């Protein structure tokens, strides 16, 4: 999660929502990035989608069997769908997102019968630091 937090901080410095993600395969990081929605003018520029794309490019496969995804915020429905499609083995996330999250909140995507792949999910990893980064960023925007 330390690397994902560093990516989230870099995203905040770019003026993006401070969300970072890394994909780990066989004990090493194969992709890392933070949100780039505004920079790319792309609503799919979420950290999770960006790292899944890069990791798939690295392994030259559309599946990431055995890979772990670490992300600082509970993924939304779009990202959850991409996680399922990539067949991520384990998802570790920091702060829960009762408003926009889709893993343990909202649609609870991986519990739906139409979801064909369900990663192991571990939430609340370094939750306070992940949440504080988001709260501080949005408080500064409001000022």
mmCIF file of C-alpha atoms in Angstrom:
data_model
loop_
_atom_site.group_PDB
_atom_site.id
_atom_site.type_symbol
_atom_site.label_atom_id
_atom_site.label_comp_id
_atom_site.label_asym_id
_atom_site.label_seq_id
_atom_site.Cartn_x
_atom_site.Cartn_y
_atom_site.Cartn_z
ATOM 1 C CA UNK A 1 0.000 0.000 0.000
ATOM 2 C CA UNK A 2 2.992 2.259 0.530
ATOM 3 C CA UNK A 3 3.601 2.429 -3.234
ATOM 4 C CA UNK A 4 -0.082 3.037 -3.957
ATOM 5 C CA UNK A 5 -0.065 5.920 -1.466
ATOM 6 C CA UNK A 6 2.967 7.426 -3.212
ATOM 7 C CA UNK A 7 1.073 7.243 -6.521
ATOM 8 C CA UNK A 8 -1.956 8.868 -4.866
ATOM 9 C CA UNK A 9 0.214 11.719 -3.583
ATOM 10 C CA UNK A 10 1.661 12.207 -7.071
ATOM 11 C CA UNK A 11 -1.882 12.306 -8.480
ATOM 12 C CA UNK A 12 -2.820 15.008 -5.969
ATOM 13 C CA UNK A 13 0.210 17.055 -7.038
ATOM 14 C CA UNK A 14 -1.118 16.845 -10.624
ATOM 15 C CA UNK A 15 -4.509 18.120 -9.426
ATOM 16 C CA UNK A 16 -6.149 14.716 -9.698
ATOM 17 C CA UNK A 17 -8.183 12.972 -7.015
ATOM 18 C CA UNK A 18 -5.488 11.328 -4.869
ATOM 19 C CA UNK A 19 -6.045 7.684 -5.676
ATOM 20 C CA UNK A 20 -3.151 5.365 -6.430
ATOM 21 C CA UNK A 21 -2.859 1.750 -7.434
ATOM 22 C CA UNK A 22 -0.231 -0.910 -8.044
ATOM 23 C CA UNK A 23 -0.355 -4.385 -9.535
ATOM 24 C CA UNK A 24 1.912 -6.961 -7.934
ATOM 25 C CA UNK A 25 2.765 -10.247 -9.644
ATOM 26 C CA UNK A 26 5.185 -12.821 -8.272
ATOM 27 C CA UNK A 27 6.213 -10.430 -5.497
ATOM 28 C CA UNK A 28 7.140 -7.486 -7.713
ATOM 29 C CA UNK A 29 5.307 -4.369 -8.853
ATOM 30 C CA UNK A 30 4.603 -4.589 -12.578
ATOM 31 C CA UNK A 31 2.433 -1.468 -12.863
ATOM 32 C CA UNK A 32 1.871 1.630 -10.743
ATOM 33 C CA UNK A 33 -0.062 4.831 -11.363
ATOM 34 C CA UNK A 34 -2.493 7.332 -9.948
ATOM 35 C CA UNK A 35 -5.667 8.890 -11.270
ATOM 36 C CA UNK A 36 -5.312 10.716 -14.600
ATOM 37 C CA UNK A 37 -8.937 11.547 -15.387
ATOM 38 C CA UNK A 38 -8.352 15.270 -15.852
ATOM 39 C CA UNK A 39 -4.914 14.974 -17.412
ATOM 40 C CA UNK A 40 -6.184 12.581 -20.099
ATOM 41 C CA UNK A 41 -9.707 14.053 -20.319
ATOM 42 C CA UNK A 42 -10.833 10.472 -19.858
ATOM 43 C CA UNK A 43 -13.516 9.340 -17.398
ATOM 44 C CA UNK A 44 -11.931 5.875 -17.406
ATOM 45 C CA UNK A 45 -8.586 7.299 -16.260
ATOM 46 C CA UNK A 46 -8.957 5.816 -12.786
ATOM 47 C CA UNK A 47 -5.782 4.488 -11.187
ATOM 48 C CA UNK A 48 -7.098 0.912 -11.213
ATOM 49 C CA UNK A 49 -7.912 0.922 -14.924
ATOM 50 C CA UNK A 50 -4.556 2.480 -15.797
ATOM 51 C CA UNK A 51 -2.539 -0.088 -13.853
ATOM 52 C CA UNK A 52 -4.587 -2.997 -15.163
ATOM 53 C CA UNK A 53 -3.942 -1.822 -18.740
ATOM 54 C CA UNK A 54 -0.226 -1.468 -18.099
ATOM 55 C CA UNK A 55 0.055 -4.796 -16.272
ATOM 56 C CA UNK A 56 -1.733 -6.584 -19.121
ATOM 57 C CA UNK A 57 0.666 -4.969 -21.569
ATOM 58 C CA UNK A 58 3.638 -6.104 -19.461
ATOM 59 C CA UNK A 59 2.492 -9.735 -19.234
ATOM 60 C CA UNK A 60 1.134 -9.669 -22.811
ATOM 61 C CA UNK A 61 -2.193 -11.120 -21.746
ATOM 62 C CA UNK A 62 -5.652 -9.743 -21.010
ATOM 63 C CA UNK A 63 -5.731 -11.819 -17.811
ATOM 64 C CA UNK A 64 -3.653 -11.148 -14.715
ATOM 65 C CA UNK A 65 -3.992 -14.548 -13.071
ATOM 66 C CA UNK A 66 -2.263 -14.652 -9.697
ATOM 67 C CA UNK A 67 -1.809 -10.865 -9.531
ATOM 68 C CA UNK A 68 -2.723 -8.616 -6.620
ATOM 69 C CA UNK A 69 -4.124 -5.106 -6.918
ATOM 70 C CA UNK A 70 -3.460 -2.562 -4.170
ATOM 71 C CA UNK A 71 -5.510 0.638 -4.357
ATOM 72 C CA UNK A 72 -5.989 3.473 -1.892
ATOM 73 C CA UNK A 73 -9.784 3.714 -2.242
ATOM 74 C CA UNK A 74 -12.521 1.105 -2.591
ATOM 75 C CA UNK A 75 -13.029 0.640 -6.345
ATOM 76 C CA UNK A 76 -16.098 1.940 -8.161
ATOM 77 C CA UNK A 77 -18.308 -0.224 -10.379
ATOM 78 C CA UNK A 78 -16.281 0.535 -13.526
ATOM 79 C CA UNK A 79 -13.035 -0.452 -11.845
ATOM 80 C CA UNK A 80 -14.623 -3.466 -10.185
ATOM 81 C CA UNK A 81 -15.743 -4.712 -13.586
ATOM 82 C CA UNK A 82 -12.216 -4.289 -14.953
ATOM 83 C CA UNK A 83 -10.796 -6.119 -11.914
ATOM 84 C CA UNK A 84 -13.146 -9.053 -12.530
ATOM 85 C CA UNK A 85 -12.378 -9.120 -16.264
ATOM 86 C CA UNK A 86 -8.624 -9.128 -15.589
ATOM 87 C CA UNK A 87 -9.156 -11.953 -13.087
ATOM 88 C CA UNK A 88 -7.156 -10.304 -10.323
ATOM 89 C CA UNK A 89 -6.535 -12.832 -7.539
ATOM 90 C CA UNK A 90 -6.542 -10.471 -4.559
ATOM 91 C CA UNK A 91 -7.754 -6.907 -4.111
ATOM 92 C CA UNK A 92 -6.376 -4.838 -1.234
ATOM 93 C CA UNK A 93 -7.906 -1.404 -0.739
ATOM 94 C CA UNK A 94 -7.387 1.357 1.788
ATOM 95 C CA UNK A 95 -10.303 3.664 2.488
ATOM 96 C CA UNK A 96 -13.885 2.467 2.083
ATOM 97 C CA UNK A 97 -16.126 4.517 -0.214
ATOM 98 C CA UNK A 98 -19.739 4.329 0.995
ATOM 99 C CA UNK A 99 -20.826 6.806 -1.685
ATOM 100 C CA UNK A 100 -19.100 5.512 -4.834
ATOM 101 C CA UNK A 101 -17.560 2.181 -3.891
ATOM 102 C CA UNK A 102 -18.881 -0.966 -5.498
ATOM 103 C CA UNK A 103 -16.988 -3.711 -3.687
ATOM 104 C CA UNK A 104 -18.240 -3.587 -0.104
ATOM 105 C CA UNK A 105 -20.775 -0.786 -0.693
ATOM 106 C CA UNK A 106 -23.390 0.007 -3.303
ATOM 107 C CA UNK A 107 -23.850 -2.883 -5.709
ATOM 108 C CA UNK A 108 -21.266 -5.140 -3.995
ATOM 109 C CA UNK A 109 -20.247 -6.137 -7.506
ATOM 110 C CA UNK A 110 -18.316 -9.288 -6.680
ATOM 111 C CA UNK A 111 -21.344 -10.737 -4.864
ATOM 112 C CA UNK A 112 -23.570 -10.475 -7.942
ATOM 113 C CA UNK A 113 -24.446 -13.730 -9.743
ATOM 114 C CA UNK A 114 -23.462 -12.107 -13.048
ATOM 115 C CA UNK A 115 -19.893 -11.549 -11.827
ATOM 116 C CA UNK A 116 -17.878 -14.438 -13.239
ATOM 117 C CA UNK A 117 -14.685 -13.796 -11.282
ATOM 118 C CA UNK A 118 -14.437 -12.813 -7.636
ATOM 119 C CA UNK A 119 -11.079 -11.792 -6.207
ATOM 120 C CA UNK A 120 -10.304 -12.191 -2.552
ATOM 121 C CA UNK A 121 -11.003 -8.755 -1.040
ATOM 122 C CA UNK A 122 -9.176 -7.154 1.878
ATOM 123 C CA UNK A 123 -10.384 -3.672 2.809
ATOM 124 C CA UNK A 124 -9.159 -1.131 5.326
ATOM 125 C CA UNK A 125 -5.449 -1.516 4.554
ATOM 126 C CA UNK A 126 -3.771 1.617 5.962
ATOM 127 C CA UNK A 127 -7.279 3.096 5.972
ATOM 128 C CA UNK A 128 -6.524 6.198 8.050
ATOM 129 C CA UNK A 129 -3.685 7.394 5.820
ATOM 130 C CA UNK A 130 -5.633 6.702 2.629
ATOM 131 C CA UNK A 131 -8.730 8.487 3.933
ATOM 132 C CA UNK A 132 -6.741 11.448 5.278
ATOM 133 C CA UNK A 133 -5.104 11.997 1.895
ATOM 134 C CA UNK A 134 -8.520 12.187 0.231
ATOM 135 C CA UNK A 135 -10.084 14.371 2.946
ATOM 136 C CA UNK A 136 -7.173 16.831 2.904
ATOM 137 C CA UNK A 137 -7.233 17.087 -0.893
ATOM 138 C CA UNK A 138 -10.954 17.826 -1.094
ATOM 139 C CA UNK A 139 -10.827 20.224 1.878
ATOM 140 C CA UNK A 140 -8.182 22.270 0.017
ATOM 141 C CA UNK A 141 -10.399 22.331 -3.082
ATOM 142 C CA UNK A 142 -13.282 23.749 -1.048
ATOM 143 C CA UNK A 143 -11.102 26.530 0.432
#
